[in-house]
Coordinates of C-alpha atoms and ligand atoms in Angstrom, one line a residue:
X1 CA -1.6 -21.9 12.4
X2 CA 0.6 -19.2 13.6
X3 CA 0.5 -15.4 13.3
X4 CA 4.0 -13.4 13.2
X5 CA 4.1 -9.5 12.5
X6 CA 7.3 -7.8 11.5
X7 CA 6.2 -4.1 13.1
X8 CA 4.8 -4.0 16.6
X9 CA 3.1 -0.3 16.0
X10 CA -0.5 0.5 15.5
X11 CA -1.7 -1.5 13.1
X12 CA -0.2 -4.7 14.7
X13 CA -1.6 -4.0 17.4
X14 CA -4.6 -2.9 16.3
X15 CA -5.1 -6.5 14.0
X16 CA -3.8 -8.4 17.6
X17 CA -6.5 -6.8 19.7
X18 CA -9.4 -7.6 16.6
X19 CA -8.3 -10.6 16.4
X20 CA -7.9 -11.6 20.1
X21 CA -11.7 -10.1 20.3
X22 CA -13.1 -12.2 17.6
X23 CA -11.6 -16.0 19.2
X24 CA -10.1 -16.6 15.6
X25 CA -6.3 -17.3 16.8
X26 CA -5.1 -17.7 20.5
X27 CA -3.2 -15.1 21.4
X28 CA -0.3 -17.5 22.2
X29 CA 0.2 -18.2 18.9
X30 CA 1.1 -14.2 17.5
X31 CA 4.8 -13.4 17.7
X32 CA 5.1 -10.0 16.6
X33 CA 9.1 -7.8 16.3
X34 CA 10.1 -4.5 16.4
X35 CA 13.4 -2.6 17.4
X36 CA 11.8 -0.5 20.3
X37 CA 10.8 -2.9 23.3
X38 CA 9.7 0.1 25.0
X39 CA 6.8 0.9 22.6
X40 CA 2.8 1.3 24.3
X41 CA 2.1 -0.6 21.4
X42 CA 4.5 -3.5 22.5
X43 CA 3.8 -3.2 26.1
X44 CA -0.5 -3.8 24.9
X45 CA 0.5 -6.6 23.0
X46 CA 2.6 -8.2 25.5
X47 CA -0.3 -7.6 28.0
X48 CA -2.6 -9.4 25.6
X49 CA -0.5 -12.3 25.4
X50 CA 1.3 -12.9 22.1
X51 CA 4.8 -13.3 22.4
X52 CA 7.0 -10.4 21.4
X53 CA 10.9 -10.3 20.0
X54 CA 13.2 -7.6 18.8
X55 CA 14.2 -10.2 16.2
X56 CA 12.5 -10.6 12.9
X57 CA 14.1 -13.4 12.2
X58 CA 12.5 -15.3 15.6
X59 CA 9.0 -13.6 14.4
X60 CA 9.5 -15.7 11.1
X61 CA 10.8 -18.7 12.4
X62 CA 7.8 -18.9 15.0
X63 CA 5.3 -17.9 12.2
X64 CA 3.1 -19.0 9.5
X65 CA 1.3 -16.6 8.0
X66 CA 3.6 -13.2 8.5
X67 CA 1.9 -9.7 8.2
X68 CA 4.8 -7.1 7.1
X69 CA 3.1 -4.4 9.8
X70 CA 6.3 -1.9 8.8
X71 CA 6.4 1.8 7.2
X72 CA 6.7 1.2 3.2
X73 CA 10.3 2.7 3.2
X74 CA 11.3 -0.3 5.7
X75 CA 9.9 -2.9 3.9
X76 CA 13.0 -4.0 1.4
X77 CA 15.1 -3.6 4.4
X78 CA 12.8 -6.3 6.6
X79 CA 12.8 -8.2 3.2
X80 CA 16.7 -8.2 2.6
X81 CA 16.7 -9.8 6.6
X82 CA 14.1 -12.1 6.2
X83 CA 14.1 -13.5 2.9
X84 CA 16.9 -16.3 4.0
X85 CA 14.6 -17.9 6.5
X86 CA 11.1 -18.0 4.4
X87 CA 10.2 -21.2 3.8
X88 CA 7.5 -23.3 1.7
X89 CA 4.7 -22.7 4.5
X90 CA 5.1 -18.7 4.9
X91 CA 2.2 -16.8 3.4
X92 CA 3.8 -13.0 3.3
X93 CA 1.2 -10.3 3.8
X94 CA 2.4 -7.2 3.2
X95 CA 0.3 -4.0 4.6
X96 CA 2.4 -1.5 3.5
X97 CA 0.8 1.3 1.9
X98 CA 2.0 1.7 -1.9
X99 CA 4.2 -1.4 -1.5
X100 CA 3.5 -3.6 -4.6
X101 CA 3.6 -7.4 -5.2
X102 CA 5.9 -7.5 -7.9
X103 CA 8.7 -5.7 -5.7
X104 CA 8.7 -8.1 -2.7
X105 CA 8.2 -10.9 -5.0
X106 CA 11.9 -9.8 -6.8
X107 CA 13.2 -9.6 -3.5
X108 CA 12.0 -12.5 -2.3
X109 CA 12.6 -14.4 -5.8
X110 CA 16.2 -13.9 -4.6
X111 CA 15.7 -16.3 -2.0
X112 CA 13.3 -18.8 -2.6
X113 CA 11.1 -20.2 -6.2
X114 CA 8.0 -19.4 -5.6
X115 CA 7.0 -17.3 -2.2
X116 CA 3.7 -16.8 -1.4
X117 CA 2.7 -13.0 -1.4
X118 CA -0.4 -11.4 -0.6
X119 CA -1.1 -7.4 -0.4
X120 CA -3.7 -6.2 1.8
X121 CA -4.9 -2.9 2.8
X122 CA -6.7 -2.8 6.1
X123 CA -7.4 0.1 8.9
X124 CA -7.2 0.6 12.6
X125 CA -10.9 0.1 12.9
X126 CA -9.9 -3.5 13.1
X127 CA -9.4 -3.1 16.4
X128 CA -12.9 -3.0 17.5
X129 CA -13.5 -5.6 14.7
X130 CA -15.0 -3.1 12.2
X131 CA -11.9 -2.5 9.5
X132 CA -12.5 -2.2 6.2
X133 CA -9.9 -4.9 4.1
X134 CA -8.9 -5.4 0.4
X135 CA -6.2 -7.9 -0.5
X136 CA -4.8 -8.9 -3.9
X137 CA -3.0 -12.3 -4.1
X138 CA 0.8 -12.3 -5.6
X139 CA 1.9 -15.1 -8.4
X140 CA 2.5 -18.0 -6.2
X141 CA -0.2 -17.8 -3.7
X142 CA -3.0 -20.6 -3.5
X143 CA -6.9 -20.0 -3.6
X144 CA -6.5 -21.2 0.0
X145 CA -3.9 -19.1 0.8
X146 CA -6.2 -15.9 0.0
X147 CA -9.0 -17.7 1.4
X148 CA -7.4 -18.3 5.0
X149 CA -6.2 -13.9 4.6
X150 CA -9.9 -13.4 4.1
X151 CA -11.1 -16.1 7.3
X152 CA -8.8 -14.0 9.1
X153 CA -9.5 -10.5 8.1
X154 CA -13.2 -11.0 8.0
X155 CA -13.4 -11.9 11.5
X156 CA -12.3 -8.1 12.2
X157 CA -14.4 -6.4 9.5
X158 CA -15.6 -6.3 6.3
X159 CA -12.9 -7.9 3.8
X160 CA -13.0 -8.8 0.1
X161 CA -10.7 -9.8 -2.8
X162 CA -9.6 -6.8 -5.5
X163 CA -7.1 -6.2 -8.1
X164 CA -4.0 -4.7 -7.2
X165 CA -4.1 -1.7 -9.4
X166 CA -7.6 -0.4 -6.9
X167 CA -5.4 -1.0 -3.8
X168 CA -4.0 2.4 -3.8
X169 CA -7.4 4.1 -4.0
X170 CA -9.0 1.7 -1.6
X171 CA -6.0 3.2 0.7
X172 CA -7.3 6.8 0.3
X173 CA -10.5 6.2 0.7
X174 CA -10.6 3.6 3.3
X175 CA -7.1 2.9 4.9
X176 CA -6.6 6.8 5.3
X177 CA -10.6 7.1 5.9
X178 CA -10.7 7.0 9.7
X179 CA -8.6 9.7 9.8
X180 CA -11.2 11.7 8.3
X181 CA -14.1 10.0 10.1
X182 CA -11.8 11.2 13.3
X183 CA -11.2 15.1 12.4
X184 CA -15.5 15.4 11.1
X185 CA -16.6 13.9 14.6
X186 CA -14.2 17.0 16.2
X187 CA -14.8 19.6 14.3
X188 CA -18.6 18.7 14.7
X189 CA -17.8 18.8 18.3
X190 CA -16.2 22.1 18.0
X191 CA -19.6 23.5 16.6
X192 CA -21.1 21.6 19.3
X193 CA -19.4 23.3 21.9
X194 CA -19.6 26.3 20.1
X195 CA -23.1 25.9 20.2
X196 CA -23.2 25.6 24.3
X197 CA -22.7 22.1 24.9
X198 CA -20.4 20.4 27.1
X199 CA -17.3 18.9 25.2
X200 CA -17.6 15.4 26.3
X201 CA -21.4 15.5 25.2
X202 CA -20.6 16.7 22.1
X203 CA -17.8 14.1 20.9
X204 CA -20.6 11.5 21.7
X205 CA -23.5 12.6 19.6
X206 CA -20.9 13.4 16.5
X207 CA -19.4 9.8 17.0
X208 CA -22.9 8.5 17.5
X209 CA -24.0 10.7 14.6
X210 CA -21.4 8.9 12.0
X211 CA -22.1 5.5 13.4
X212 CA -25.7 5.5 13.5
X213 CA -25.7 6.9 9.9
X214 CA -23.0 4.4 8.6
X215 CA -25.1 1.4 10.1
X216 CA -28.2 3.0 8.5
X217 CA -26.3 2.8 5.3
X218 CA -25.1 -0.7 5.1
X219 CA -28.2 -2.2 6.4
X220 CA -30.2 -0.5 3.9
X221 CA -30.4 -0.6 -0.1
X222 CA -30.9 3.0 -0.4
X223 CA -27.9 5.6 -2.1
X224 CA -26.3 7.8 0.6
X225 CA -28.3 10.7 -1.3
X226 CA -31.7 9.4 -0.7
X227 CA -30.9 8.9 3.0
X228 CA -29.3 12.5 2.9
X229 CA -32.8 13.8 1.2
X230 CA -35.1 11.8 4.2
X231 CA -33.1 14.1 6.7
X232 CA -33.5 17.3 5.1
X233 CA -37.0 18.7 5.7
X234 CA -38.1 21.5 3.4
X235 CA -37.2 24.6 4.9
X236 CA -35.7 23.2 7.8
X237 CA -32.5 23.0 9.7
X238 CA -30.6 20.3 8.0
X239 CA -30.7 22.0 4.4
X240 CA -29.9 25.2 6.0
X241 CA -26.8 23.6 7.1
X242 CA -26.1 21.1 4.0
X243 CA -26.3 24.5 2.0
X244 CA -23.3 25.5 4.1
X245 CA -21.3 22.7 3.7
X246 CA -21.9 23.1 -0.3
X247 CA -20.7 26.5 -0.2
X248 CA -17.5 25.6 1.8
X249 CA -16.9 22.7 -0.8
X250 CA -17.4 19.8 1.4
X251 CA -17.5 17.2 -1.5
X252 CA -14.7 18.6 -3.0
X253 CA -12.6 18.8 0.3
X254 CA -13.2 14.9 0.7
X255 CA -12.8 14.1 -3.4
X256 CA -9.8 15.9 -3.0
X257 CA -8.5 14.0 0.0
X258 CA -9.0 11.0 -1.1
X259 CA -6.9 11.8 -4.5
X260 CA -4.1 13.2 -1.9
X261 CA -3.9 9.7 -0.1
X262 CA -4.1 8.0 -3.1
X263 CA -1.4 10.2 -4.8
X264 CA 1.3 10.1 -2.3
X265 CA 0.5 5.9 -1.6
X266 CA 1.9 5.5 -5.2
X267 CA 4.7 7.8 -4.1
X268 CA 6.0 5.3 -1.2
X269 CA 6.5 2.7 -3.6
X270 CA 9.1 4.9 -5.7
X271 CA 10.3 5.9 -2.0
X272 CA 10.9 2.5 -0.8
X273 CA 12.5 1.6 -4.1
X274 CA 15.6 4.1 -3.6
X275 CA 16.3 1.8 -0.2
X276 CA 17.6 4.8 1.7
X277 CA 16.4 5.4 5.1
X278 CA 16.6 8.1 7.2
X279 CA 18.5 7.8 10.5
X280 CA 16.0 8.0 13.1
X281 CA 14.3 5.0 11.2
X282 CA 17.6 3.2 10.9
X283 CA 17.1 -0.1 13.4
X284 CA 19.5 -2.6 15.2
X285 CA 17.2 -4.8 13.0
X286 CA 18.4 -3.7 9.5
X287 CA 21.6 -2.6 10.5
X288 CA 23.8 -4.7 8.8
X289 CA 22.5 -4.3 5.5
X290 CA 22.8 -0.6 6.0
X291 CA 26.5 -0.8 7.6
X292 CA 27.9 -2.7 4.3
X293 CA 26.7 0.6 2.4
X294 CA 30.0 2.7 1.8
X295 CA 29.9 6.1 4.0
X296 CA 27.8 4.8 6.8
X297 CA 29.5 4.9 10.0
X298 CA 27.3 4.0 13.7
X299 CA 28.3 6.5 16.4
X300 CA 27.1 5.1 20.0
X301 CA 23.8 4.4 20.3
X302 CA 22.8 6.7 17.0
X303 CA 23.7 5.9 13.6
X304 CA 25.7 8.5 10.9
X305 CA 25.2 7.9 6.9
X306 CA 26.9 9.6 4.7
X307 CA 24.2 8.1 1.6
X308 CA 21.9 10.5 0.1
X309 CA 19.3 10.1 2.8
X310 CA 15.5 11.1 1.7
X311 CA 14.1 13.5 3.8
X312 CA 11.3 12.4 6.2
X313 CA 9.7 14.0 8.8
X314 CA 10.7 13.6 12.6
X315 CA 8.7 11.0 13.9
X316 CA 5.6 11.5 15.3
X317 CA 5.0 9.2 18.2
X318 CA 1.3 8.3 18.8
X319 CA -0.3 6.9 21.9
Ligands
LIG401 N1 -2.1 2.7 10.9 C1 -3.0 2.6 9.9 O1 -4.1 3.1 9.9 C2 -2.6 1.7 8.7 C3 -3.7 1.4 7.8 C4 -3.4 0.6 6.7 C5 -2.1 0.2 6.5 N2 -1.1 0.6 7.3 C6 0.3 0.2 6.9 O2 0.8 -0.6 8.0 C7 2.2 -0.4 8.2 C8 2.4 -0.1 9.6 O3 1.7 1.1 10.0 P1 1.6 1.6 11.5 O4 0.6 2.7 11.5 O5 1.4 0.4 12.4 O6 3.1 2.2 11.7 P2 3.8 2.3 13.1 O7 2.9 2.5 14.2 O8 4.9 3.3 12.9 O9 4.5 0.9 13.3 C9 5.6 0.4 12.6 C10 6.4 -0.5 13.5 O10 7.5 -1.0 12.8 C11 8.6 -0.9 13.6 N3 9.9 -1.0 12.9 C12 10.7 -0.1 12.4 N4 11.7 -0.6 11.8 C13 11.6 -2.0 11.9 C14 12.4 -3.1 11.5 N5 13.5 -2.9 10.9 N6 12.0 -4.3 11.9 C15 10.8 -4.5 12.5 N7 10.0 -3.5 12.9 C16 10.4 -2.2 12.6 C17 8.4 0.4 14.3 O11 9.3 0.5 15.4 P3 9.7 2.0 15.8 O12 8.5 2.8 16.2 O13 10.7 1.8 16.9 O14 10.3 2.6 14.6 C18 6.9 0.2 14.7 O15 6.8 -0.7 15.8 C19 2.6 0.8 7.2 O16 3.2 0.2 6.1 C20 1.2 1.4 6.8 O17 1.3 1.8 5.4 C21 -1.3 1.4 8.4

């Protein structure tokens, strides 16, 4: 078997790294594309091994199970390139926050019979081989097909089979989740500091905090209340400080994130629907689908549209 992914950003690299760690595929076997050769991502995946290509079309060619590792918007773009070489052994896995079955099915349907679709939602904490996957499995997919997904995705986390329609939840809570986990563990830090000690110091006892507490959690059959009652003394320092976070509306604040992530995931499928892309997302890879749309002209290296662009934000680079 062989492992392609159309995207060479963080989550590809992320999923590379996981499952380089856990021995399930040799690394010589992962072809992974992107536009940008220049990318830290590309240069750690490279470093790790797998072989990488500005063209798609080699990813697919060189691949049997294919993880669309792309932002949602670029996904019917990547599909409209692709969707002439899938063949009969491809097993398409979308990642692509808000991205439906049904849609890359119809734009694969234009292409081939039956192609095998699966939707998964993952997150980065694959990389140290502790991600948190759902997957759904499309109309034409095989038991085995969503059984091989799950060999894959289990050896880099926890992984289990849902209906679509939770998908988009399971992306606020968990895809957008480390996020969260990320901004408590600096702010705790920040009281930390506040509090006298040293900064390094503190990131490691908040990180240690969330960890220890998480483990305690899954290794135990108690609810997260009880645990939260067995740390809070009567009188003591914890409730003093739980009262706190009760009057700032700390339950709320994370109910209410979760609903946001949620929210705008079923927002990107409506956005990737349009198929407009803005110009800095605009690659050499989708470029003649784009050129053969009236008003769109390339000027040197960028690209000019004159179609009704949606706006997005300038991107933010990570790494
Ligand atoms: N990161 C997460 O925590 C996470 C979790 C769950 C699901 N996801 C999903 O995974 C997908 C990828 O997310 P990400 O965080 O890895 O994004 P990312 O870091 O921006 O990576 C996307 C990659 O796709 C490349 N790309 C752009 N246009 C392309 C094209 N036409 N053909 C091939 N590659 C192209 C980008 O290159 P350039 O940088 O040059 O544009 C970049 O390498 C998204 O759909 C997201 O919803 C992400």
């Amino acid at each position: 078997m062989s492992v392609g992914f159309i995207g060479a950003g963080q989550l590809a690299h992320a999923l590379v790294k996981g499952f380089t760690a856990a021995g399930v595929i040799a690394t010589h076997r992962i072809t992974a594309s992107s536009p940008d050769k220049d990318l830290p991502t590309v240069t750690g995946l490279r470093k790790m091994g797998a072989y990488f290509t500005t063209s798609n079309k080699e990813t697919v060619n060189k691949s049997d199970v294919l993880f669309l590792a792309v932002k949602p918007h670029i996904i019917p773009f990547v599909l409209d390139e692709i969707g002439p070489d899938i063949e009969d052994r491809h097993l398409i896995v979308s990642c692509a926050a808000g991205v439906t079955i049904s849609s890359i099915e119809k734009k694969l349907l234009q292409y081939r019979p039956a192609p095998k679709v699966i939707r998964c939602m993952t997150n980065t904490p694959v990389v140290v081989r502790e991600g948190a996957t759902v997957y759904a499995t499309g109309t034409h997919a095989e038991v085995e097909d969503g059984k091989l997904l799950e060999q894959l995705m289990a050896s880099v986390g926890y992984c289990t089979e849902v209906e679509e329609d939770l998908i988009d939840a399971v992306t606020g809570l968990s895809g957008s989740g480390p996020a969260y986990a990320f901004l408590a563990v600096d702010a705790l830090a920040d009281g930390g500091v506040k509090m006298g000690l040293p900064r390094r110091l503190a990131v490691r006892l908040g990180a240690q905090a969330l960890l220890g507490a998480a483990k305690m959690l899954l290794e135990s059959e108690q609810h997260p209340g009880e645990l939260k009652d067995n740390v809070a003394s009567p009188g003591g320092a914890t409730i003093h400080a739980l009262h706190v976070m009760e009057s700032g509306g700390f339950r709320s604040l994370l109910i209410n994130a979760v609903e946001a992530s949620c929210i705008r995931t079923r927002e990107l499928q409506y956005l990737a629907d349009q198929e407009k892309i803005s110009p800095a997302a605009i690659k050499k890879t989708t470029l003649d689908k784009v050129l053969q749309q009236p008003g769109v002209t390339t000027t040197g290296v960028g690209v000019r549209t004159g179609l009704n662009l949606f706006n997005s934000n300038p991107k933010h680079k990570k790494n």
